[in-house]
Short mmCIF file of C-alpha atoms in Angstrom, two decimals:
data_model
loop_
_atom_site.label_atom_id
_atom_site.label_comp_id
_atom_site.label_asym_id
_atom_site.label_seq_id
_atom_site.Cartn_x
_atom_site.Cartn_y
_atom_site.Cartn_z
CA MET A 36 15.78 -10.12 -33.41
CA ALA A 37 12.50 -9.49 -31.62
CA HIS A 38 11.82 -11.17 -28.32
CA LEU A 39 9.08 -13.71 -28.80
CA PRO A 40 6.40 -14.11 -26.15
CA SER A 41 6.99 -17.24 -24.16
CA ASN A 42 4.39 -19.95 -23.84
CA LYS A 43 2.79 -19.61 -20.45
CA THR A 44 -0.14 -20.99 -18.58
CA ASN A 45 -2.62 -18.65 -16.99
CA LYS A 46 -2.56 -20.49 -13.67
CA ILE A 47 0.02 -19.20 -11.21
CA PRO A 48 1.45 -21.92 -8.90
CA LEU A 49 0.73 -21.44 -5.21
CA LEU A 50 4.46 -21.13 -4.41
CA GLN A 51 4.77 -18.17 -6.77
CA LYS A 52 1.65 -16.53 -5.31
CA ALA A 53 3.07 -16.94 -1.81
CA ALA A 54 6.45 -15.55 -2.90
CA PHE A 55 4.79 -12.56 -4.55
CA GLY A 56 2.77 -12.09 -1.36
CA SER A 57 5.95 -12.05 0.71
CA GLY A 58 7.08 -9.10 -1.38
CA HIS A 59 3.87 -7.28 -0.46
CA LEU A 60 4.49 -8.13 3.19
CA VAL A 61 7.72 -6.14 2.89
CA ASN A 62 6.02 -3.43 0.85
CA ASN A 63 3.63 -2.83 3.76
CA LEU A 64 5.97 -3.52 6.69
CA LEU A 65 8.62 -0.97 5.71
CA PRO A 66 6.31 2.09 5.49
CA GLY A 67 4.29 0.86 8.47
CA ALA A 68 7.37 0.55 10.68
CA LEU A 69 8.68 3.85 9.32
CA GLY A 70 5.47 5.59 10.41
CA VAL A 71 5.73 4.26 13.96
CA PHE A 72 9.46 4.82 14.37
CA SER A 73 9.22 8.38 13.02
CA PHE A 74 7.12 9.35 16.05
CA PHE A 75 10.16 8.67 18.23
CA LEU A 76 12.32 11.18 16.37
CA ILE A 77 10.65 13.70 18.68
CA THR A 78 10.37 11.78 21.94
CA ALA A 79 13.53 9.66 21.78
CA TYR A 80 16.00 11.77 19.81
CA GLY A 81 14.89 15.27 20.82
CA ILE A 82 14.24 16.56 17.29
CA ASN A 83 11.92 19.55 17.06
CA PRO A 84 8.43 18.53 15.81
CA ALA A 85 8.59 20.98 12.89
CA ILE A 86 11.99 19.61 11.89
CA ALA A 87 10.66 16.07 12.24
CA GLY A 88 7.93 17.04 9.80
CA LEU A 89 10.59 18.09 7.29
CA LEU A 90 12.32 14.76 7.74
CA ALA A 91 9.08 13.08 6.76
CA ALA A 92 8.30 15.39 3.82
CA ILE A 93 11.66 15.75 2.05
CA PRO A 94 12.14 12.03 1.25
CA ARG A 95 8.54 11.89 -0.09
CA PHE A 96 9.56 14.48 -2.70
CA PHE A 97 12.34 12.21 -3.98
CA ASP A 98 9.95 9.26 -3.78
CA ALA A 99 7.44 10.98 -6.07
CA LEU A 100 10.16 11.74 -8.63
CA SER A 101 11.82 8.34 -8.62
CA ASP A 102 8.76 6.08 -8.95
CA PRO A 103 7.86 6.79 -12.62
CA ILE A 104 11.54 6.76 -13.61
CA MET A 105 12.08 3.37 -12.00
CA GLY A 106 8.93 2.01 -13.62
CA PHE A 107 10.19 3.16 -17.02
CA ILE A 108 13.63 1.63 -16.42
CA SER A 109 12.25 -1.77 -15.44
CA ASP A 110 9.84 -1.74 -18.41
CA ASN A 111 12.77 -1.27 -20.78
CA THR A 112 15.39 -3.50 -19.19
CA THR A 113 16.67 -6.60 -20.96
CA SER A 114 18.70 -9.15 -18.99
CA ARG A 115 19.14 -12.91 -18.74
CA TRP A 116 17.22 -12.77 -15.42
CA GLY A 117 14.29 -10.73 -16.76
CA ARG A 118 13.35 -7.08 -16.51
CA ARG A 119 11.93 -7.07 -12.94
CA ARG A 120 13.65 -9.75 -10.87
CA PRO A 121 17.18 -8.24 -10.73
CA TYR A 122 15.82 -4.96 -9.38
CA ILE A 123 13.59 -6.71 -6.84
CA PHE A 124 16.50 -8.79 -5.56
CA VAL A 125 18.97 -5.91 -5.27
CA GLY A 126 16.32 -3.47 -4.05
CA ALA A 127 15.20 -5.80 -1.26
CA ILE A 128 18.76 -6.11 0.07
CA LEU A 129 19.48 -2.37 -0.14
CA SER A 130 16.09 -1.43 1.37
CA ALA A 131 16.55 -3.76 4.32
CA ILE A 132 20.09 -2.57 5.08
CA LEU A 133 19.35 1.14 4.69
CA PHE A 134 16.15 0.94 6.73
CA ALA A 135 18.10 -0.45 9.67
CA VAL A 136 21.06 1.91 9.20
CA GLN A 137 18.92 5.07 9.17
CA TRP A 138 17.73 4.32 12.72
CA GLN A 139 21.16 3.67 14.27
CA MET A 140 21.23 7.09 15.92
CA PHE A 141 22.20 7.97 19.48
CA GLU A 142 20.83 10.79 21.60
CA ALA A 143 24.36 11.82 22.64
CA ASN A 144 25.17 12.85 19.06
CA GLY A 145 22.81 15.82 19.31
CA SER A 146 19.73 16.78 17.33
CA ALA A 147 21.66 18.57 14.52
CA TYR A 148 23.86 15.56 13.78
CA ASN A 149 20.89 13.19 14.00
CA PHE A 150 18.92 15.40 11.60
CA TRP A 151 21.53 15.20 8.84
CA TYR A 152 22.30 11.56 9.54
CA PHE A 153 18.65 10.56 9.30
CA LEU A 154 17.91 12.76 6.28
CA THR A 155 20.85 11.32 4.31
CA PHE A 156 20.05 7.69 4.95
CA SER A 157 16.30 8.28 4.66
CA VAL A 158 16.70 9.61 1.11
CA LEU A 159 18.97 6.67 0.25
CA PHE A 160 16.39 4.29 1.72
CA ILE A 161 13.63 5.87 -0.39
CA PHE A 162 15.63 5.29 -3.57
CA ALA A 163 16.41 1.70 -2.56
CA ASN A 164 12.79 1.03 -1.72
CA THR A 165 11.75 2.40 -5.13
CA ILE A 166 14.18 -0.03 -6.81
CA PHE A 167 12.38 -2.84 -4.96
CA SER A 168 8.72 -1.86 -4.87
CA THR A 169 8.10 -0.35 -8.31
CA PRO A 170 9.27 -3.43 -10.30
CA LEU A 171 7.44 -5.65 -7.80
CA ILE A 172 4.12 -3.93 -8.58
CA GLY A 173 4.72 -4.20 -12.33
CA PHE A 174 5.76 -7.85 -11.90
CA GLY A 175 2.36 -8.73 -10.46
CA TYR A 176 0.51 -7.22 -13.41
CA GLU A 177 2.23 -9.54 -15.89
CA MET A 178 2.34 -12.86 -14.00
CA SER A 179 -0.90 -14.03 -15.63
CA SER A 180 -2.98 -12.98 -18.62
CA ASP A 181 -6.17 -14.40 -17.09
CA THR A 182 -8.32 -11.71 -15.48
CA LYS A 183 -9.70 -13.99 -12.73
CA GLU A 184 -6.27 -15.39 -11.88
CA ARG A 185 -5.02 -11.84 -11.51
CA THR A 186 -7.69 -11.21 -8.88
CA ARG A 187 -6.72 -14.39 -7.02
CA LEU A 188 -3.06 -13.35 -7.11
CA MET A 189 -3.75 -9.86 -5.82
CA GLY A 190 -6.09 -11.26 -3.17
CA ILE A 191 -3.36 -13.52 -1.78
CA ALA A 192 -0.77 -10.75 -2.01
CA ASN A 193 -2.94 -8.29 -0.10
CA SER A 194 -3.92 -10.91 2.50
CA VAL A 195 -0.24 -11.59 3.20
CA GLY A 196 0.44 -7.84 3.19
CA GLN A 197 -2.17 -7.35 5.94
CA ILE A 198 0.06 -9.34 8.30
CA SER A 199 2.26 -6.25 8.42
CA TRP A 200 -0.60 -4.18 9.83
CA MET A 201 -1.13 -6.80 12.54
CA ILE A 202 2.54 -6.46 13.51
CA VAL A 203 3.07 -2.70 13.26
CA PRO A 204 0.76 -1.67 16.19
CA ILE A 205 2.76 -3.99 18.47
CA PHE A 206 5.84 -1.81 17.91
CA TRP A 207 4.23 0.97 19.98
CA VAL A 208 3.93 -1.36 22.95
CA LEU A 209 7.37 -2.95 22.55
CA ILE A 210 9.29 0.33 22.26
CA ALA A 211 7.60 1.73 25.37
CA ASN A 212 8.28 -1.46 27.40
CA LYS A 213 10.99 -0.58 29.94
CA ASP A 214 11.49 -4.28 30.74
CA LEU A 215 12.70 -4.85 27.19
CA PHE A 216 14.73 -1.74 26.38
CA ASP A 217 16.72 0.79 28.38
CA SER A 218 15.21 3.65 26.39
CA GLN A 219 12.86 4.34 23.48
CA ALA A 220 15.86 5.03 21.25
CA ASP A 221 17.31 1.63 22.18
CA GLY A 222 13.99 0.03 21.27
CA VAL A 223 13.90 1.76 17.88
CA ARG A 224 17.49 0.77 17.08
CA THR A 225 16.91 -2.86 18.00
CA LEU A 226 13.56 -3.28 16.28
CA SER A 227 14.85 -1.61 13.11
CA LEU A 228 17.49 -4.35 12.85
CA ILE A 229 14.83 -7.04 13.26
CA VAL A 230 12.55 -5.40 10.70
CA GLY A 231 15.46 -5.00 8.28
CA PHE A 232 16.44 -8.66 8.54
CA ALA A 233 12.84 -9.82 8.05
CA CYS A 234 12.41 -7.56 5.02
CA LEU A 235 15.63 -8.81 3.46
CA LEU A 236 14.54 -12.42 3.90
CA PHE A 237 11.01 -11.99 2.56
CA GLY A 238 11.87 -9.31 0.01
CA ILE A 239 14.10 -11.51 -2.14
CA MET A 240 11.46 -14.28 -2.38
CA PRO A 241 9.67 -12.89 -5.48
CA ALA A 242 12.98 -12.60 -7.31
CA ILE A 243 13.92 -16.19 -6.49
CA PHE A 244 10.64 -18.09 -6.83
CA CYS A 245 8.41 -16.10 -9.21
CA LYS A 246 8.55 -16.77 -12.94
CA GLU A 247 8.73 -13.72 -15.14
CA ASN A 248 6.69 -13.69 -18.36
CA ASP A 249 8.17 -11.01 -20.62
CA VAL A 250 5.87 -10.33 -23.57
CA SER A 251 7.64 -7.14 -24.62
CA ASP A 252 9.49 -6.57 -27.87
CA ALA A 253 13.22 -6.13 -27.27
CA ASP A 254 13.61 -4.07 -30.45
CA SER A 255 11.05 -1.51 -29.29
CA LYS A 256 12.57 -0.92 -25.87
CA ALA A 257 14.34 2.29 -24.96
CA LYS A 258 18.08 2.16 -24.52
CA ILE A 259 18.81 2.48 -20.80
CA THR A 260 22.08 4.40 -21.06
CA PHE A 261 23.31 7.77 -19.79
CA LYS A 262 23.91 8.82 -23.40
CA GLU A 263 20.23 8.32 -24.19
CA LEU A 264 19.03 9.87 -20.90
CA GLY A 265 17.39 12.90 -22.53
CA ASN A 266 15.53 10.82 -25.09
CA ASN A 267 14.47 8.35 -22.41
CA LEU A 268 13.02 11.06 -20.17
CA SER A 269 11.16 12.50 -23.14
CA LEU A 270 9.75 9.06 -23.93
CA LEU A 271 8.77 8.60 -20.28
CA TRP A 272 6.93 11.94 -20.28
CA ASN A 273 5.09 10.99 -23.46
CA ASN A 274 4.14 7.64 -21.90
CA ILE A 275 2.67 9.36 -18.85
CA LYS A 276 0.72 11.80 -21.03
CA ASN A 277 -0.69 8.89 -23.02
CA MET A 278 -1.77 7.21 -19.78
CA THR A 279 -3.87 10.23 -18.86
CA LYS A 280 -5.90 9.55 -22.04
CA ASN A 281 -6.61 5.99 -20.89
CA MET A 282 -9.99 6.55 -19.22
CA PRO A 283 -10.28 3.14 -17.49
CA PHE A 284 -6.88 3.78 -15.87
CA MET A 285 -7.85 7.31 -14.87
CA ARG A 286 -11.01 5.96 -13.22
CA LEU A 287 -8.93 3.44 -11.26
CA CYS A 288 -6.54 6.18 -10.12
CA GLY A 289 -9.37 8.55 -9.20
CA ALA A 290 -11.33 5.96 -7.24
CA THR A 291 -8.20 4.83 -5.39
CA PHE A 292 -7.25 8.43 -4.61
CA LEU A 293 -10.66 9.01 -3.04
CA VAL A 294 -11.11 5.77 -1.07
CA PHE A 295 -7.56 5.44 0.27
CA ASN A 296 -6.95 9.08 1.06
CA GLY A 297 -10.41 9.58 2.53
CA PHE A 298 -9.50 6.75 4.89
CA GLN A 299 -6.01 8.18 5.52
CA MET A 300 -7.36 11.65 6.32
CA VAL A 301 -9.25 10.29 9.34
CA ALA A 302 -6.89 7.39 10.17
CA SER A 303 -5.68 8.98 13.40
CA PHE A 304 -9.16 10.11 14.45
CA SER A 305 -10.15 6.67 15.78
CA TYR A 306 -7.17 6.72 18.13
CA PHE A 307 -8.09 10.17 19.46
CA ILE A 308 -11.78 9.26 19.79
CA ILE A 309 -10.98 6.07 21.72
CA VAL A 310 -8.64 7.86 24.13
CA PHE A 311 -10.37 11.23 24.56
CA TYR A 312 -14.03 10.32 24.06
CA MET A 313 -14.39 6.70 25.17
CA TYR A 314 -11.83 6.88 27.99
CA ASN A 315 -12.04 10.62 28.78
CA GLY A 316 -8.40 11.36 27.97
CA SER A 317 -6.90 8.52 30.01
CA TYR A 318 -4.14 6.77 28.06
CA GLU A 319 -3.83 4.29 30.92
CA MET A 320 -7.48 3.23 30.73
CA ALA A 321 -7.41 3.09 26.94
CA GLY A 322 -4.37 0.85 27.20
CA THR A 323 -3.99 -1.36 24.13
CA VAL A 324 -7.56 -0.85 22.89
CA PRO A 325 -6.47 1.39 19.94
CA ALA A 326 -3.87 -1.19 18.90
CA ILE A 327 -6.38 -4.05 19.16
CA PHE A 328 -8.87 -2.02 17.09
CA THR A 329 -6.27 -1.74 14.32
CA ILE A 330 -5.02 -5.33 14.56
CA LEU A 331 -8.53 -6.79 14.40
CA GLY A 332 -9.26 -4.73 11.30
CA ALA A 333 -6.13 -6.05 9.56
CA PHE A 334 -6.84 -9.63 10.70
CA LEU A 335 -10.41 -9.63 9.41
CA THR A 336 -9.28 -8.03 6.16
CA ALA A 337 -6.72 -10.77 5.56
CA VAL A 338 -8.66 -13.89 6.55
CA LEU A 339 -12.26 -12.94 5.76
CA ILE A 340 -12.80 -9.80 3.67
CA ILE A 341 -10.25 -10.30 0.87
CA PRO A 342 -11.42 -13.89 0.13
CA ILE A 343 -15.02 -12.64 0.01
CA VAL A 344 -14.06 -9.75 -2.30
CA SER A 345 -12.11 -12.10 -4.59
CA TRP A 346 -15.10 -14.43 -4.78
CA MET A 347 -17.44 -11.53 -5.58
CA ALA A 348 -15.09 -10.29 -8.29
CA ASN A 349 -14.93 -13.65 -10.04
CA LYS A 350 -18.67 -14.19 -9.61
CA TYR A 351 -20.11 -10.75 -10.41
CA GLY A 352 -17.22 -8.85 -11.98
CA LYS A 353 -14.52 -6.61 -10.52
CA ARG A 354 -16.38 -3.35 -11.05
CA ASN A 355 -19.48 -4.65 -9.28
CA ALA A 356 -17.38 -6.14 -6.48
CA PHE A 357 -15.69 -2.77 -5.95
CA ILE A 358 -18.98 -0.87 -5.80
CA ILE A 359 -20.50 -3.41 -3.38
CA SER A 360 -17.39 -3.41 -1.16
CA THR A 361 -17.28 0.37 -1.11
CA ILE A 362 -20.95 0.68 -0.12
CA ILE A 363 -20.44 -1.88 2.67
CA SER A 364 -17.49 0.16 3.96
CA ILE A 365 -19.72 3.27 4.12
CA VAL A 366 -22.09 1.28 6.36
CA GLY A 367 -19.10 0.55 8.61
CA TYR A 368 -18.10 4.21 8.81
CA ILE A 369 -21.64 5.15 9.83
CA LEU A 370 -21.75 2.40 12.48
CA LYS A 371 -18.80 4.04 14.24
CA TRP A 372 -21.24 6.56 15.69
CA TRP A 373 -22.73 3.78 17.83
CA GLY A 374 -19.53 1.72 18.15
CA PHE A 375 -17.55 4.40 19.97
CA VAL A 376 -19.24 4.54 23.39
CA VAL A 377 -18.14 6.26 26.57
CA VAL A 378 -16.65 3.65 28.92
CA ASP A 379 -18.07 3.94 32.43
CA GLU A 380 -20.16 1.92 34.86
CA ASN A 381 -23.12 2.16 32.50
CA THR A 382 -21.26 0.81 29.48
CA ALA A 383 -22.61 -2.31 27.81
CA VAL A 384 -21.15 -5.75 28.55
CA LEU A 385 -17.36 -5.90 28.54
CA PHE A 386 -15.02 -8.75 27.81
CA ASN A 387 -14.00 -10.27 31.13
CA ASP A 388 -10.25 -9.74 31.44
CA VAL A 389 -9.36 -11.76 28.36
CA ILE A 390 -5.61 -11.38 27.84
CA LEU A 391 -3.78 -11.88 24.56
CA GLN A 392 -0.08 -12.46 25.15
CA ILE A 393 2.52 -12.28 22.38
CA GLY A 394 5.88 -13.06 23.97
CA VAL A 395 6.29 -10.62 26.84
CA VAL A 396 3.64 -8.26 25.49
CA LYS A 397 0.14 -8.45 26.92
CA PHE A 398 -2.94 -7.03 25.24
CA SER A 399 -6.04 -6.62 27.35
CA LEU A 400 -9.22 -7.33 25.43
CA GLU A 401 -11.38 -5.65 28.01
CA MET A 402 -13.35 -3.33 25.80
CA PRO A 403 -16.97 -2.65 24.84
CA ILE A 404 -18.13 -5.40 22.51
CA ILE A 405 -20.06 -2.87 20.44
CA LEU A 406 -16.72 -1.29 19.45
CA LEU A 407 -16.15 -4.36 17.27
CA LEU A 408 -19.35 -3.70 15.28
CA PRO A 409 -17.97 -1.36 12.56
CA ILE A 410 -14.69 -3.25 11.98
CA PRO A 411 -15.75 -5.98 9.51
CA PHE A 412 -17.81 -3.51 7.48
CA MET A 413 -15.03 -0.92 7.26
CA ALA A 414 -12.55 -3.64 6.30
CA PHE A 415 -14.31 -4.01 2.96
CA GLY A 416 -12.99 -0.55 2.01
CA LEU A 417 -9.23 -1.12 1.79
CA GLY A 418 -9.60 -4.89 1.54
CA GLY A 419 -11.56 -4.54 -1.67
CA LEU A 420 -9.70 -1.50 -2.96
CA PHE A 421 -6.20 -2.78 -3.59
CA THR A 422 -7.19 -6.37 -4.39
CA LEU A 423 -9.49 -5.19 -7.17
CA MET A 424 -7.66 -2.09 -8.37
CA MET A 425 -4.35 -3.91 -8.82
CA SER A 426 -6.10 -6.68 -10.72
CA MET A 427 -7.92 -4.14 -12.92
CA THR A 428 -4.68 -2.25 -13.59
CA ALA A 429 -3.26 -5.47 -15.03
CA ASP A 430 -6.29 -5.56 -17.37
CA VAL A 431 -5.58 -1.95 -18.34
CA CYS A 432 -2.03 -2.96 -19.35
CA ASP A 433 -3.55 -5.38 -21.87
CA LEU A 434 -5.71 -2.59 -23.27
CA ASP A 435 -2.67 -0.34 -23.50
CA GLU A 436 -0.72 -2.95 -25.48
CA LEU A 437 -3.65 -3.43 -27.86
CA ARG A 438 -3.90 0.31 -28.49
CA ASN A 439 -0.24 1.31 -28.49
CA GLY A 440 1.72 -1.87 -29.17
CA LEU A 441 4.88 -2.90 -27.38
CA PRO A 442 6.72 -2.57 -25.08
CA ARG A 443 4.26 -3.31 -22.33
CA ARG A 444 4.41 -0.74 -19.55
CA GLU A 445 3.34 -2.49 -16.36
CA GLY A 446 6.12 -0.83 -14.38
CA THR A 447 5.20 2.66 -15.54
CA PHE A 448 1.49 2.07 -14.97
CA GLY A 449 2.19 0.77 -11.46
CA ALA A 450 4.52 3.67 -10.71
CA VAL A 451 2.03 6.32 -11.88
CA TYR A 452 -0.78 4.60 -9.94
CA TRP A 453 1.19 4.51 -6.69
CA TRP A 454 2.60 7.98 -7.31
CA MET A 455 -0.96 9.32 -7.18
CA VAL A 456 -1.59 7.31 -4.01
CA LYS A 457 1.51 8.76 -2.32
CA ILE A 458 0.81 12.33 -3.37
CA GLY A 459 -2.76 11.93 -2.19
CA GLN A 460 -1.59 10.49 1.10
CA SER A 461 0.58 13.55 1.76
CA ILE A 462 -2.39 15.82 1.02
CA ALA A 463 -4.68 13.67 3.18
CA LEU A 464 -2.34 13.81 6.18
CA ALA A 465 -2.13 17.59 5.90
CA LEU A 466 -5.92 17.92 5.59
CA GLY A 467 -6.38 15.57 8.53
CA GLY A 468 -4.36 17.93 10.69
CA LEU A 469 -6.43 20.85 9.41
CA VAL A 470 -9.66 19.09 10.38
CA LEU A 471 -8.31 18.49 13.89
CA SER A 472 -7.53 22.18 14.14
CA ILE A 473 -10.95 23.23 12.81
CA VAL A 474 -12.88 21.12 15.34
CA GLY A 475 -10.74 22.57 18.14
CA PHE A 476 -8.85 19.43 19.12
CA ASP A 477 -5.86 20.20 21.38
CA ALA A 478 -3.52 17.25 21.91
CA GLY A 479 -1.93 19.14 24.81
CA LYS A 480 -5.11 18.87 26.85
CA SER A 481 -6.01 15.66 28.63
CA VAL A 482 -9.73 16.44 28.39
CA GLN A 483 -11.46 17.70 25.23
CA THR A 484 -14.85 19.40 25.15
CA LEU A 485 -17.90 17.31 24.23
CA GLU A 486 -18.57 19.63 21.31
CA THR A 487 -15.06 19.05 19.95
CA MET A 488 -15.33 15.29 20.23
CA ASN A 489 -18.77 15.19 18.62
CA ASP A 490 -17.52 17.33 15.74
CA LEU A 491 -14.53 15.02 15.38
CA ARG A 492 -16.79 11.96 15.39
CA ILE A 493 -18.97 13.51 12.68
CA ALA A 494 -15.90 14.29 10.54
CA ASP A 495 -14.65 10.74 11.16
CA ILE A 496 -17.85 9.43 9.52
CA ILE A 497 -18.64 12.00 6.83
CA ILE A 498 -15.19 12.35 5.22
CA PRO A 499 -14.49 8.68 4.35
CA SER A 500 -18.17 8.06 3.53
CA LEU A 501 -18.22 10.99 1.09
CA THR A 502 -14.96 10.03 -0.64
CA ALA A 503 -16.03 6.38 -0.86
CA GLY A 504 -19.37 7.39 -2.36
CA LEU A 505 -17.63 9.54 -4.97
CA ALA A 506 -15.33 6.62 -5.82
CA ALA A 507 -18.30 4.31 -6.39
CA TRP A 508 -19.82 6.97 -8.65
CA ILE A 509 -16.59 7.25 -10.67
CA MET A 510 -16.45 3.46 -11.15
CA TRP A 511 -20.13 3.19 -12.10
CA ASN A 512 -19.31 3.76 -15.79
CA TYR A 513 -16.10 1.70 -15.80
CA LYS A 514 -16.36 -0.14 -19.14
CA LEU A 515 -13.43 -2.57 -19.08
CA ASN A 516 -15.39 -5.61 -17.90
CA GLU A 517 -14.41 -9.27 -17.99
CA ASP A 518 -15.92 -9.91 -21.44
CA GLU A 519 -14.00 -7.04 -22.98
CA VAL A 520 -10.78 -8.13 -21.27
CA SER A 521 -11.27 -11.63 -22.71
CA THR A 522 -11.74 -10.16 -26.20
CA ILE A 523 -8.60 -8.04 -25.80
CA LYS A 524 -6.65 -11.10 -24.73
CA GLU A 525 -7.75 -13.00 -27.85
CA GLN A 526 -6.78 -10.08 -30.09
CA LEU A 527 -3.35 -9.83 -28.46
CA GLU A 528 -2.71 -13.56 -28.82
CA GLU A 529 -3.68 -13.36 -32.50
CA ARG A 530 -1.37 -10.39 -33.03
CA ARG A 531 1.53 -12.15 -31.32
CA THR A 532 0.98 -15.30 -33.36
CA VAL A 533 1.05 -13.33 -36.62
CA LYS A 534 4.21 -11.53 -35.56
CA LYS A 535 5.85 -14.80 -34.57
CA LEU A 536 5.08 -16.34 -37.96
CA LYS A 537 6.47 -13.29 -39.77
CA THR A 538 9.62 -13.40 -37.68
CA GLU A 539 10.14 -17.10 -38.34
CA LYS A 540 9.58 -16.51 -42.07
CA ASN A 541 12.21 -13.75 -42.12
CA VAL A 542 14.68 -15.98 -40.28
CA ILE A 543 14.15 -18.74 -42.86
#
């Protein structure tokens, strides 16, 4: 017998929004902490930098393969607990445990042993994280059928997720604090346990508190069995090919690829410019300024930018809100030319020894005020991107159901979307290193030439501005607006009602 769509309201209770947001906190905290901790594979565990690069790249390969498969599995799962929640619950527990376990290495074991130990548990962690994150993304797409409520949900989720990026920069300071830990390796081991426990606690919240609305047809789902593995993979491949014909979805993927990876390509440049241009290569003088620069960006994104973007989306439409946000972010990138100033006796007014203390960690806020100028403008870039794109992807899932019928494929759509993001991120990081090489930046030198730093500053502005501009151009002809989404919703409800009546008639 076919699974009938449940009656559901379009309004998502605040508790469920907060629980879904806690999942996104974990979804940001795990990769953020992984990025920081991976730096210490070289300095704390004595692993060769080239080998450390392999340790970062190999798990990404498995990650790219597993995402679409996991999305397909969760789309076609039938259980008494739903098709997403069991995976989120189990995946959160496994991800938290394996994240902590992969960092329980000791220098005395030697670099060869640590290499194989870390590689093994890193691959296992990637699979566990896929079990958690891929169904979580698909879950958010189906929690409401109202296009504006979807934007509010994704706005809250991304605001909560930004908390992770306020926490992650602090790890650099904590691990290097000799008053807290005997060594950097000791700091990594201890903090990984804390991060793992926090991710376990917050990661299971969506599975416990969020209500799952399954509108799929049980009879049309693939059979998730080893016997049907070949047929399932063939169906998955056909699903992905069909998605490439969905032009609204392709525009969302293309725009995200450009905005996010343009930002990622130059993400490290701000740190180098602050240290080597503003403070003339002195890490001591730069102090916690790079961390504060990052934390303030995440803070403003969470408490100011995302609410503004959500309001713009519900007032003027998601497409228009994206284009406006993207143009504002370009203004922020350009303002960095004047925001990054050389710090000397002639520098403009400084903060007067304002100290921010979090536990035993002190952050000095003594920095040029003008450095704060670009931050709120740049924050519109990523703040608007994922809030709007995730909401619009949910709309695309409605269009897909209207065109292709059931089952709905939120998990597969989410997996393909994030697969493109991850592949793009790998390319962006590689290209970022190439740009550093082209401009002549040498991290081994404490002082860089003025020509090198100026070229780096130009690249830091032009690259994200160009990719953001191209993204706005791609979205200019995005046709799936709020009126069309509302029409699609009405057509789907009519189709489901007719099917329900036919099913009830057959039962009688």
